Amino acid sequence: MRQILFAGAIGLFLTLVGTPLLIKLLARKGYGQFIRDDGPRSHGSKKGTPTMGGIAFILATIIAYVLAKVITGEDMRFSGVLVLFLMAGMGLVGFLDDYIKIVKQRSLGLRAKAKMAGQLIVGIAFAVLSLQFADARGNTPASTKLSFVEDFGWSIGPVLFVVWALFMILAMSNGVNLTDGLDGLATGASVMVFGAYTFIGLWQFQESCANAATLTNPSACFEVRDPLDLAVVASALMGSCFGFLWWNTSPAKIFMGDTGSLALGGALAGLAICSRTEFLMAVLGGLFVMITMSVVIQVGSFKMTGKRVFRMAPLQHHFELKGWSEVLVVVRFWIIQGMCVIVGLGLFYAGWAAKK
């Protein structure tokens, strides 16, 4: 429990103090945001705002995790380290994308094939490594079975698991990336989901099958490798994003860029895979799913009928063009995300209670 508190507090402190330093550094180098001409007119004032802010919470999360371990004298675990690897790796791909956009002053950074190649390399490395490092009970960080609140069904095998893991990583990364269109929207939504995973990791640790001898009902235990470590990572991410939100909320002093959005999406997918809550992520991250689907619907409708369903996609821009202020859209979408987290945690608890 102390690890979780230290990780969250240190992450919060580091981004509160460190982000303004990053803002000054990026502003001095002229690393400002490029704004699309076809976006809402109100976004024109955002041009030149420092971007690549994801660097702040990526570094803060890693440092917070390490310091929490050092302070408490606890060992680092493979599950937590792998999630951090996935986050940092996806963040690096996003950083290269942002850097090219800034240097060449265009909305397109890495070419689509290069960007996809980078994501695939990081995702495959994570998926393969997550099936290694079995503990004394034979549990690896990930499982080849599908999961909702725990594993179910038969094993899909390592090859299909890698494909499934890649789908989750790409889906969540692109989901957060699409959501990151308004000041603080993706950051605030991510804080809520990471808070949920802090609770889930702690609950799984308390009800772990490794402690079956001391549980009142061993049949309701969770067979997850390193659940407490996952809670520490989630807490570090929650604190780091919360501190970053102070500077990222409207009017934003810094944007996370693809550096941050790809990293957050990778971290969310990694937590879902390692905590055996893969399908539950679609509920906990409901806002990301909803916004992603709005793009799918818009593109599909235009290709098939030549007509658009929304005034603009992703969905948040549709409401901006309807006359909602940016802050109004963000707050209402945060409320939707909060409800998704409540429903997701309710389903998680119901799944545990049903086994009793």
C-alpha positions as semicolon CSV with decimal commas, in nm:
position;residue;x (nm);y (nm);z (nm)
1;M;0,000;0,000;0,000
2;R;0,285;0,242;0,077
3;Q;0,427;0,180;-0,271
4;I;0,100;0,291;-0,428
5;L;0,081;0,610;-0,220
6;F;0,446;0,702;-0,281
7;A;0,421;0,637;-0,657
8;G;0,111;0,854;-0,696
9;A;0,244;1,137;-0,479
10;I;0,587;1,145;-0,646
11;G;0,436;1,134;-0,995
12;L;0,202;1,422;-0,906
13;F;0,484;1,633;-0,762
14;L;0,720;1,572;-1,054
15;T;0,473;1,681;-1,322
16;L;0,347;1,980;-1,123
17;V;0,703;2,106;-1,083
18;G;0,866;1,964;-1,396
19;T;0,606;2,047;-1,662
20;P;0,658;2,427;-1,649
21;L;1,031;2,367;-1,694
22;L;0,954;2,156;-2,001
23;I;0,721;2,429;-2,130
24;K;1,002;2,685;-2,112
25;L;1,246;2,449;-2,282
26;L;1,008;2,363;-2,567
27;A;0,904;2,727;-2,613
28;R;1,269;2,838;-2,631
29;K;1,335;2,581;-2,904
30;G;1,017;2,677;-3,090
31;Y;0,857;2,334;-3,062
32;G;0,499;2,453;-3,103
33;Q;0,179;2,281;-3,212
34;F;0,082;2,280;-3,582
35;I;-0,295;2,342;-3,626
36;R;-0,494;2,196;-3,916
37;D;-0,675;2,449;-4,136
38;D;-0,988;2,231;-4,154
39;G;-1,042;2,219;-3,777
40;P;-1,272;2,440;-3,565
41;R;-1,181;2,808;-3,603
42;S;-1,148;2,849;-3,225
43;H;-0,841;2,624;-3,238
44;G;-0,640;2,883;-3,432
45;S;-0,530;3,045;-3,106
46;K;-0,362;2,716;-3,004
47;K;-0,102;2,744;-3,278
48;G;0,248;2,758;-3,135
49;T;0,156;2,609;-2,797
50;P;0,443;2,381;-2,686
51;T;0,374;2,016;-2,766
52;M;0,542;1,682;-2,688
53;G;0,431;1,732;-2,325
54;G;0,396;1,357;-2,290
55;I;0,768;1,360;-2,211
56;A;0,679;1,508;-1,871
57;F;0,446;1,234;-1,749
58;I;0,639;0,950;-1,914
59;L;0,956;1,042;-1,725
60;A;0,762;1,126;-1,408
61;T;0,587;0,788;-1,412
62;I;0,910;0,592;-1,454
63;I;1,090;0,793;-1,185
64;A;0,793;0,766;-0,948
65;Y;0,780;0,389;-0,990
66;V;1,153;0,348;-0,928
67;L;1,159;0,583;-0,628
68;A;0,855;0,415;-0,473
69;K;1,042;0,084;-0,492
70;V;1,363;0,233;-0,350
71;I;1,185;0,408;-0,062
72;T;0,986;0,100;0,041
73;G;1,267;-0,148;-0,027
74;E;1,044;-0,356;-0,254
75;D;1,165;-0,531;-0,570
76;M;1,057;-0,433;-0,917
77;R;0,834;-0,692;-1,082
78;F;0,824;-0,804;-1,442
79;S;0,462;-0,705;-1,502
80;G;0,513;-0,346;-1,396
81;V;0,838;-0,309;-1,586
82;L;0,680;-0,448;-1,903
83;V;0,392;-0,198;-1,888
84;L;0,644;0,084;-1,842
85;F;0,842;-0,052;-2,139
86;L;0,530;-0,051;-2,355
87;M;0,444;0,303;-2,245
88;A;0,795;0,435;-2,312
89;G;0,827;0,250;-2,643
90;M;0,499;0,383;-2,778
91;G;0,593;0,727;-2,645
92;L;0,917;0,713;-2,844
93;V;0,724;0,642;-3,165
94;G;0,498;0,936;-3,085
95;F;0,799;1,158;-3,009
96;L;0,948;1,089;-3,353
97;D;0,612;1,170;-3,510
98;D;0,581;1,498;-3,316
99;Y;0,940;1,598;-3,386
100;I;0,901;1,561;-3,761
101;K;0,575;1,761;-3,754
102;I;0,748;2,044;-3,570
103;V;1,066;2,051;-3,773
104;K;0,887;2,034;-4,111
105;Q;0,588;2,246;-3,995
106;R;0,324;2,011;-4,126
107;S;0,033;1,810;-3,984
108;L;0,187;1,481;-4,104
109;G;0,481;1,349;-3,903
110;L;0,606;0,997;-3,960
111;R;0,481;0,832;-4,275
112;A;0,196;0,590;-4,206
113;K;0,410;0,283;-4,277
114;A;0,697;0,404;-4,058
115;K;0,465;0,490;-3,772
116;M;0,289;0,155;-3,795
117;A;0,624;-0,027;-3,812
118;G;0,739;0,142;-3,493
119;Q;0,417;0,053;-3,311
120;L;0,436;-0,306;-3,433
121;I;0,796;-0,350;-3,317
122;V;0,718;-0,221;-2,968
123;G;0,388;-0,411;-2,947
124;I;0,533;-0,744;-3,062
125;A;0,826;-0,710;-2,822
126;F;0,583;-0,648;-2,534
127;A;0,352;-0,935;-2,633
128;V;0,636;-1,187;-2,667
129;L;0,808;-1,083;-2,343
130;S;0,479;-1,085;-2,152
131;L;0,450;-1,461;-2,208
132;Q;0,790;-1,517;-2,045
133;F;0,909;-1,484;-1,683
134;A;0,676;-1,732;-1,511
135;D;0,657;-1,702;-1,132
136;A;0,655;-1,986;-0,878
137;R;0,289;-2,055;-0,959
138;G;0,356;-2,068;-1,333
139;N;0,189;-1,734;-1,405
140;T;0,344;-1,512;-1,672
141;P;0,263;-1,136;-1,693
142;A;0,010;-1,206;-1,967
143;S;-0,207;-1,506;-2,048
144;T;-0,293;-1,666;-2,382
145;K;-0,656;-1,682;-2,269
146;L;-0,900;-1,398;-2,331
147;S;-1,025;-1,213;-2,026
148;F;-1,302;-0,991;-1,892
149;V;-1,263;-0,963;-1,514
150;E;-1,043;-1,275;-1,527
151;D;-0,932;-1,535;-1,784
152;F;-1,202;-1,739;-1,951
153;G;-1,228;-2,007;-2,220
154;W;-0,945;-2,195;-2,387
155;S;-0,600;-2,070;-2,474
156;I;-0,581;-1,899;-2,814
157;G;-0,211;-1,986;-2,840
158;P;0,092;-1,756;-2,848
159;V;0,062;-1,651;-3,214
160;L;-0,301;-1,540;-3,190
161;F;-0,224;-1,382;-2,854
162;V;0,041;-1,160;-3,015
163;V;-0,213;-1,056;-3,281
164;W;-0,475;-0,987;-3,012
165;A;-0,228;-0,788;-2,799
166;L;-0,127;-0,580;-3,102
167;F;-0,491;-0,506;-3,177
168;M;-0,548;-0,386;-2,820
169;I;-0,233;-0,174;-2,817
170;L;-0,308;-0,010;-3,152
171;A;-0,676;0,040;-3,067
172;M;-0,609;0,206;-2,731
173;S;-0,321;0,417;-2,864
174;N;-0,529;0,546;-3,152
175;G;-0,828;0,591;-2,921
176;V;-0,638;0,817;-2,683
177;N;-0,478;0,995;-2,981
178;L;-0,820;1,075;-3,130
179;T;-0,950;1,189;-2,790
180;D;-0,659;1,428;-2,746
181;G;-0,821;1,707;-2,945
182;L;-0,936;1,942;-2,668
183;D;-0,747;2,088;-2,372
184;G;-0,730;1,835;-2,089
185;L;-0,983;1,592;-2,237
186;A;-0,759;1,286;-2,286
187;T;-0,551;1,363;-1,977
188;G;-0,850;1,388;-1,743
189;A;-1,014;1,078;-1,889
190;S;-0,689;0,882;-1,849
191;V;-0,659;0,986;-1,483
192;M;-0,994;0,819;-1,415
193;V;-0,902;0,493;-1,586
194;F;-0,563;0,475;-1,414
195;G;-0,741;0,535;-1,084
196;A;-0,965;0,239;-1,162
197;Y;-0,663;0,019;-1,236
198;T;-0,501;0,124;-0,910
199;F;-0,809;-0,009;-0,730
200;I;-0,825;-0,324;-0,945
201;G;-0,458;-0,407;-0,887
202;L;-0,491;-0,357;-0,513
203;W;-0,807;-0,571;-0,499
204;Q;-0,646;-0,848;-0,703
205;F;-0,346;-0,843;-0,469
206;Q;-0,564;-0,874;-0,160
207;E;-0,764;-1,155;-0,321
208;S;-0,469;-1,323;-0,495
209;C;-0,466;-1,701;-0,533
210;A;-0,108;-1,686;-0,402
211;N;-0,268;-1,599;-0,066
212;A;-0,544;-1,861;-0,092
213;A;-0,455;-2,013;0,246
214;T;-0,548;-1,689;0,423
215;L;-0,859;-1,601;0,218
216;T;-1,207;-1,660;0,356
217;N;-1,317;-1,784;0,013
218;P;-1,022;-1,918;-0,193
219;S;-1,250;-2,001;-0,488
220;A;-1,295;-1,629;-0,555
221;C;-0,925;-1,552;-0,587
222;F;-0,745;-1,388;-0,881
223;E;-0,467;-1,569;-1,066
224;V;-0,264;-1,264;-1,175
225;R;0,111;-1,220;-1,169
226;D;0,228;-0,908;-0,977
227;P;-0,109;-0,734;-0,925
228;L;0,036;-0,500;-0,660
229;D;0,309;-0,390;-0,901
230;L;0,046;-0,309;-1,162
231;A;-0,133;-0,097;-0,902
232;V;0,193;0,090;-0,835
233;V;0,236;0,162;-1,207
234;A;-0,127;0,271;-1,240
235;S;-0,091;0,499;-0,937
236;A;0,226;0,655;-1,077
237;L;0,046;0,717;-1,407
238;M;-0,259;0,860;-1,231
239;G;-0,050;1,102;-1,024
240;S;0,169;1,204;-1,318
241;C;-0,128;1,270;-1,546
242;F;-0,310;1,456;-1,267
243;G;-0,014;1,691;-1,223
244;F;0,018;1,736;-1,600
245;L;-0,353;1,824;-1,616
246;W;-0,280;2,140;-1,412
247;W;-0,089;2,274;-1,715
248;N;-0,287;2,097;-1,986
249;T;-0,635;2,212;-1,888
250;S;-0,799;2,498;-2,078
251;P;-0,634;2,719;-2,181
252;A;-0,355;2,465;-2,220
253;K;0,002;2,579;-2,166
254;I;0,128;2,255;-2,323
255;F;-0,010;1,965;-2,528
256;M;0,082;1,602;-2,476
257;G;0,119;1,542;-2,850
258;D;0,148;1,196;-3,002
259;T;0,434;1,144;-2,755
260;G;0,181;1,139;-2,474
261;S;-0,128;0,994;-2,640
262;L;0,049;0,687;-2,781
263;A;0,223;0,632;-2,447
264;L;-0,102;0,652;-2,250
265;G;-0,279;0,419;-2,492
266;G;0,005;0,169;-2,462
267;A;-0,003;0,189;-2,082
268;L;-0,380;0,131;-2,074
269;A;-0,353;-0,171;-2,304
270;G;-0,060;-0,308;-2,103
271;L;-0,249;-0,278;-1,775
272;A;-0,555;-0,449;-1,925
273;I;-0,351;-0,737;-2,066
274;C;-0,142;-0,796;-1,754
275;S;-0,435;-0,763;-1,512
276;R;-0,650;-1,005;-1,716
277;T;-0,920;-0,742;-1,781
278;E;-0,893;-0,711;-2,159
279;F;-1,261;-0,680;-2,254
280;L;-1,333;-0,480;-1,938
281;M;-1,105;-0,209;-2,081
282;A;-1,370;-0,136;-2,344
283;V;-1,601;-0,035;-2,057
284;L;-1,346;0,139;-1,833
285;G;-1,215;0,336;-2,133
286;G;-1,562;0,387;-2,276
287;L;-1,497;0,746;-2,383
288;F;-1,199;0,642;-2,595
289;V;-1,410;0,370;-2,757
290;M;-1,698;0,610;-2,824
291;I;-1,474;0,870;-2,987
292;T;-1,295;0,608;-3,197
293;M;-1,627;0,468;-3,316
294;S;-1,741;0,816;-3,419
295;V;-1,447;0,828;-3,662
296;V;-1,522;0,476;-3,791
297;I;-1,888;0,567;-3,846
298;Q;-1,802;0,898;-4,014
299;V;-1,551;0,743;-4,255
300;G;-1,771;0,440;-4,326
301;S;-2,079;0,651;-4,392
302;F;-1,895;0,890;-4,623
303;K;-1,738;0,607;-4,825
304;M;-2,066;0,416;-4,862
305;T;-2,319;0,698;-4,901
306;G;-2,116;1,014;-4,958
307;K;-2,282;1,168;-4,652
308;R;-2,141;1,254;-4,310
309;V;-2,316;1,151;-3,988
310;F;-2,136;1,413;-3,776
311;R;-2,044;1,770;-3,860
312;M;-1,687;1,671;-3,789
313;A;-1,508;1,372;-3,640
314;P;-1,378;1,288;-3,382
315;L;-1,700;1,337;-3,186
316;Q;-1,580;1,620;-2,960
317;H;-1,539;1,849;-3,261
318;H;-1,897;1,775;-3,373
319;F;-2,026;1,934;-3,053
320;E;-1,785;2,226;-3,088
321;L;-1,929;2,299;-3,432
322;K;-2,278;2,279;-3,279
323;G;-2,185;2,573;-3,059
324;W;-2,069;2,406;-2,736
325;S;-1,771;2,576;-2,577
326;E;-1,451;2,374;-2,545
327;V;-1,474;2,364;-2,165
328;L;-1,837;2,247;-2,180
329;V;-1,748;1,960;-2,414
330;V;-1,453;1,855;-2,197
331;V;-1,647;1,858;-1,869
332;R;-1,944;1,668;-2,011
333;F;-1,716;1,412;-2,173
334;W;-1,533;1,373;-1,840
335;I;-1,871;1,299;-1,681
336;I;-1,935;1,031;-1,943
337;Q;-1,591;0,882;-1,876
338;G;-1,657;0,888;-1,501
339;M;-1,978;0,691;-1,554
340;C;-1,788;0,439;-1,768
341;V;-1,537;0,387;-1,487
342;I;-1,815;0,342;-1,231
343;V;-1,988;0,083;-1,451
344;G;-1,658;-0,093;-1,522
345;L;-1,566;-0,118;-1,153
346;G;-1,918;-0,238;-1,079
347;L;-1,879;-0,516;-1,335
348;F;-1,538;-0,603;-1,192
349;Y;-1,678;-0,635;-0,840
350;A;-1,984;-0,826;-0,965
351;G;-1,757;-1,072;-1,144
352;W;-1,563;-1,131;-0,823
353;A;-1,876;-1,158;-0,610
354;A;-2,033;-1,405;-0,852
355;K;-1,752;-1,652;-0,779
356;K;-1,817;-1,652;-0,405
